[in-house]
C-alpha positions as a Python dict, from the first residue, in 0.01 Angstrom:
ca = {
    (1, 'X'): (0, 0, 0),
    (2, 'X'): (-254, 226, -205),
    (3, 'X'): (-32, 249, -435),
    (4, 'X'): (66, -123, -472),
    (5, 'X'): (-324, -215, -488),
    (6, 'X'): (-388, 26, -788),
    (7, 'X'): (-85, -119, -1005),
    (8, 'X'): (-253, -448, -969),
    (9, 'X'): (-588, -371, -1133),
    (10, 'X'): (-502, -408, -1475),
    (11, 'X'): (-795, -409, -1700),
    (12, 'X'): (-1127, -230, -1736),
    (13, 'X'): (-1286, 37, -1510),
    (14, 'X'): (-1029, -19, -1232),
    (15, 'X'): (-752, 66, -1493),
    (16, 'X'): (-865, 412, -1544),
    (17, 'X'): (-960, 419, -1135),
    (18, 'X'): (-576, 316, -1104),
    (19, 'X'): (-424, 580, -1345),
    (20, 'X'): (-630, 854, -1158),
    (21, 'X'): (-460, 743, -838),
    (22, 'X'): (-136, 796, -993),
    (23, 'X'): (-226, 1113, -1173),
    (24, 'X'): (-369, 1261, -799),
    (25, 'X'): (-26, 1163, -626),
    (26, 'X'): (240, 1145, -836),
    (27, 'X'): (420, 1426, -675),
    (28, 'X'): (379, 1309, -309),
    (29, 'X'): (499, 958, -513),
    (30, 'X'): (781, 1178, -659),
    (31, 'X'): (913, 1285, -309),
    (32, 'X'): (880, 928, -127),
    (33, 'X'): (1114, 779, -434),
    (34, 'X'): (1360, 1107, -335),
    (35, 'X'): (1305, 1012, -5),
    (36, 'X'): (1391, 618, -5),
    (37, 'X'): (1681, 670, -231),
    (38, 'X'): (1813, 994, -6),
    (39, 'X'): (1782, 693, 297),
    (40, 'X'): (2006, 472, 65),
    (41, 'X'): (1686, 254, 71),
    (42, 'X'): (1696, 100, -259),
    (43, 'X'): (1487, -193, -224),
    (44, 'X'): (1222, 41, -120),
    (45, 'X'): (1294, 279, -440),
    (46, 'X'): (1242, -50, -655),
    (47, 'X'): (944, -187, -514),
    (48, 'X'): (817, 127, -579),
    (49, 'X'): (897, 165, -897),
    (50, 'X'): (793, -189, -1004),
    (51, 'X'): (460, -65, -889),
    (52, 'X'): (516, 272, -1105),
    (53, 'X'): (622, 45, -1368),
    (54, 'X'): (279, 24, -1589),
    (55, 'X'): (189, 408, -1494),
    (56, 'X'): (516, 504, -1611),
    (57, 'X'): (436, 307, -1958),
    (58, 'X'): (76, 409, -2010),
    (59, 'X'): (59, 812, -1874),
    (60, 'X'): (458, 877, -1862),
    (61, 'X'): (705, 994, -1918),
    (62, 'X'): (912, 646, -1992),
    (63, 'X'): (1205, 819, -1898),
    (64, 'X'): (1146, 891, -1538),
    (65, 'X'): (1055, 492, -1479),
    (66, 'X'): (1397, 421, -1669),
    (67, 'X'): (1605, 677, -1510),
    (68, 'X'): (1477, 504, -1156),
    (69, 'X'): (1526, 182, -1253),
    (70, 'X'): (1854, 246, -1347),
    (71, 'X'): (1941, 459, -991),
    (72, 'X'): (1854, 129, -823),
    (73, 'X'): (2032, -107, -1046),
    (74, 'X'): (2369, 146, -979),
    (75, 'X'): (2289, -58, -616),
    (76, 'X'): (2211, -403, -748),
    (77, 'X'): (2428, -552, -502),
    (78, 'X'): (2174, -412, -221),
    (79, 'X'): (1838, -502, -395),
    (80, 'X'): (1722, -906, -392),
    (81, 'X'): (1722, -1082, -675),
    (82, 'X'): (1345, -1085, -721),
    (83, 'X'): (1366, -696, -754),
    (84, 'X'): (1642, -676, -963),
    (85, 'X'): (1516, -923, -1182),
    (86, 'X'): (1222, -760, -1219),
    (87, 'X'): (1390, -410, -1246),
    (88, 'X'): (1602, -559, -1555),
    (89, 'X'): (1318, -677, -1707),
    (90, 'X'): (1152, -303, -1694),
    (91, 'X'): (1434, -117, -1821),
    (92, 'X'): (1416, -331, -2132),
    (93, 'X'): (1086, -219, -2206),
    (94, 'X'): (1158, 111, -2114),
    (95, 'X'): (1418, 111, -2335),
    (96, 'X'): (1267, -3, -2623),
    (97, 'X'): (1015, 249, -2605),
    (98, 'X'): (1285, 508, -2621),
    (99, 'X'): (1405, 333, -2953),
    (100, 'X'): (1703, 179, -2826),
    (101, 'X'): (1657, -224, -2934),
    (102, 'X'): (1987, -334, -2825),
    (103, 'X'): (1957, -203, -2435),
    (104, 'X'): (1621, -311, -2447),
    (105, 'X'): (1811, -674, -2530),
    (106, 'X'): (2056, -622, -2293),
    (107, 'X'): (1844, -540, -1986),
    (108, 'X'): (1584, -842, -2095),
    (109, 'X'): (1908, -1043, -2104),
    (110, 'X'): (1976, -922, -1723),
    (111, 'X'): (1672, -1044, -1647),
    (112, 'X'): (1629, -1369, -1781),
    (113, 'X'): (2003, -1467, -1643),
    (114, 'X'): (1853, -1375, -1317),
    (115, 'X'): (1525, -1517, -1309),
    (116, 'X'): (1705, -1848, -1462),
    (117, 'X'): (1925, -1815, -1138),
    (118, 'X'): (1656, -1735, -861),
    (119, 'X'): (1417, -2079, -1075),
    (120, 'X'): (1157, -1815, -1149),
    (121, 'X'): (1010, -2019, -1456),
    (122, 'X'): (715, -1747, -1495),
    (123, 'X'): (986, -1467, -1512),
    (124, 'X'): (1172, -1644, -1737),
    (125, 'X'): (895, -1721, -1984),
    (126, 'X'): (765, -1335, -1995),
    (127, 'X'): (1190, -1198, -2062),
    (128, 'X'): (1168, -1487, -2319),
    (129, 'X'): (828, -1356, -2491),
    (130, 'X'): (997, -1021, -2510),
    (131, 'X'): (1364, -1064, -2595),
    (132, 'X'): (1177, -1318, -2893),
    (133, 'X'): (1133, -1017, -3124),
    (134, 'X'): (1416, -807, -3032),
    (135, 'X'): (1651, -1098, -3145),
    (136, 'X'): (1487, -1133, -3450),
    (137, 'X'): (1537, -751, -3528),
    (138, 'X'): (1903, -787, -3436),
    (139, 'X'): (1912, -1071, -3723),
    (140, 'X'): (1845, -1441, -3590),
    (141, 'X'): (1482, -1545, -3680),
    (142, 'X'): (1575, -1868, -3528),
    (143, 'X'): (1685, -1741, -3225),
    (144, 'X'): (1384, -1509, -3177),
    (145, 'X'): (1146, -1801, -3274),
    (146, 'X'): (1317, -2043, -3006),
    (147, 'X'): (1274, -1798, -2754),
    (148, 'X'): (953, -1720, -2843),
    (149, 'X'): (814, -2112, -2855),
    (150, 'X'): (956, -2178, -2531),
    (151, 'X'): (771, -1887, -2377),
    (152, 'X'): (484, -2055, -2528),
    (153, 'X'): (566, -2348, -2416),
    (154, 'X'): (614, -2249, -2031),
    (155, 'X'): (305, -2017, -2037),
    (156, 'X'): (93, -2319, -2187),
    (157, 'X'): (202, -2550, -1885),
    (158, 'X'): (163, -2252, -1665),
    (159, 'X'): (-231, -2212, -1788),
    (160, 'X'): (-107, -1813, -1785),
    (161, 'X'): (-349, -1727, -2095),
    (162, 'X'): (-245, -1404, -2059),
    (163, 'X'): (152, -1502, -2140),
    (164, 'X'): (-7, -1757, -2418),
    (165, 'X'): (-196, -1443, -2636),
    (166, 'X'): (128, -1241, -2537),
    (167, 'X'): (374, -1519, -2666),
    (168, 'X'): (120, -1586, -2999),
    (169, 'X'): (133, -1271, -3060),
    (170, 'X'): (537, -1181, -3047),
    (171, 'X'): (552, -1518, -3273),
    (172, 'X'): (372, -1343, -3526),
    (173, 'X'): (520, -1019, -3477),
    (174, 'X'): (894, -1209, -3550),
    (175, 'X'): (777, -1401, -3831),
    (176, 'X'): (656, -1096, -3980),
    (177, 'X'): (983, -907, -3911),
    (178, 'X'): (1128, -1248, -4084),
    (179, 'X'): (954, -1216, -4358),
    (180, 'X'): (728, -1552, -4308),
    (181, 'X'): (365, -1432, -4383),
    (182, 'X'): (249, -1823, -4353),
    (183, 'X'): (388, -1856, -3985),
    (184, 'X'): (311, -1518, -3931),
    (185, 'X'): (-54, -1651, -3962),
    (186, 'X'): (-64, -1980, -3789),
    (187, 'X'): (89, -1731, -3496),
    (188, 'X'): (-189, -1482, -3532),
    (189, 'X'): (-472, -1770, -3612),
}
């Protein structure tokens, strides 16, 4: 429960006051993931690690949260949809933070099947936002931008500013990759 109320505070002072929970227990956090997975409790092992998720991205290393999302997605078939969905959607960015772009797509791609099939329109919109410019690396601009506008689109309706800069932001990131400097602006404007 600690440990679920310091991945939620996201920004400012209570970031750093999150990151020093982490930093003080990640070993006892170590052994309860050991623990939960030795108990063949894998919905337990990837709530946990959703809330490791942002620790695992900001203080490391990247490859612990992806080898544990990847132990529980071995067990998809035991973990509920919202936490595999989720779990997908991690592994992508861990993966593209390893430099591998196309399991980074194909884990975002897990996701947003699966948040398309439990109606999670908020889950879908943020796998959207970030498969957006790894489609556009893998060579269709007008894929990425699709993606990318309808993220916009959802977040918009949503009133999730938060998705909207994100979403912005990856449209001028893909127009750049394009090589459309005047989108590229209107994006970033």
């Amino acid at each position: 429960a600690a440990g679920q109320a310091a991945s939620e505070q996201k920004a400012g002072p209570e970031q750093a006051e999150a990151a020093g929970f982490f930093d003080s227990e990640i070993h006892n956090i170590r052994q309860a993931l050991t623990h939960l997975a030795a108990r063949g409790d894998w919905t337990g092992v990837g709530r946990l690690a959703l809330t490791l998720r942002g620790y695992w991205f900001s203080h490391g290393p990247v490859t612990e949260g992806m080898d544990w999302t990847s132990r529980v997605l071995e067990h998809a078939d035991q973990v509920p949809i919202r936490i595999r969905s989720r779990l997908h959607q991690a592994a992508g960015g861990f993966a593209y933070e390893m430099g591998r772009p196309e399991a980074a797509m194909e884990q975002h791609q897990a996701a947003l099947d699966l948040f398309e099939a439990d109606g999670d329109r908020r889950g879908v919109a943020d796998t959207m936002c970030e498969l957006g410019p790894l489609v556009t690396l893998a060579g269709d601009p007008d894929e990425g931008r699709r993606l990318l506008e309808e993220s916009l689109a959802v977040h918009r309706e949503e009133g999730f500013l938060l998705g909207v800069s994100k979403a912005l932001g990856n449209l001028g990131y893909a127009a750049l990759l394009a090589g459309d400097n005047v989108r590229a602006r209107g994006a970033f404007e």
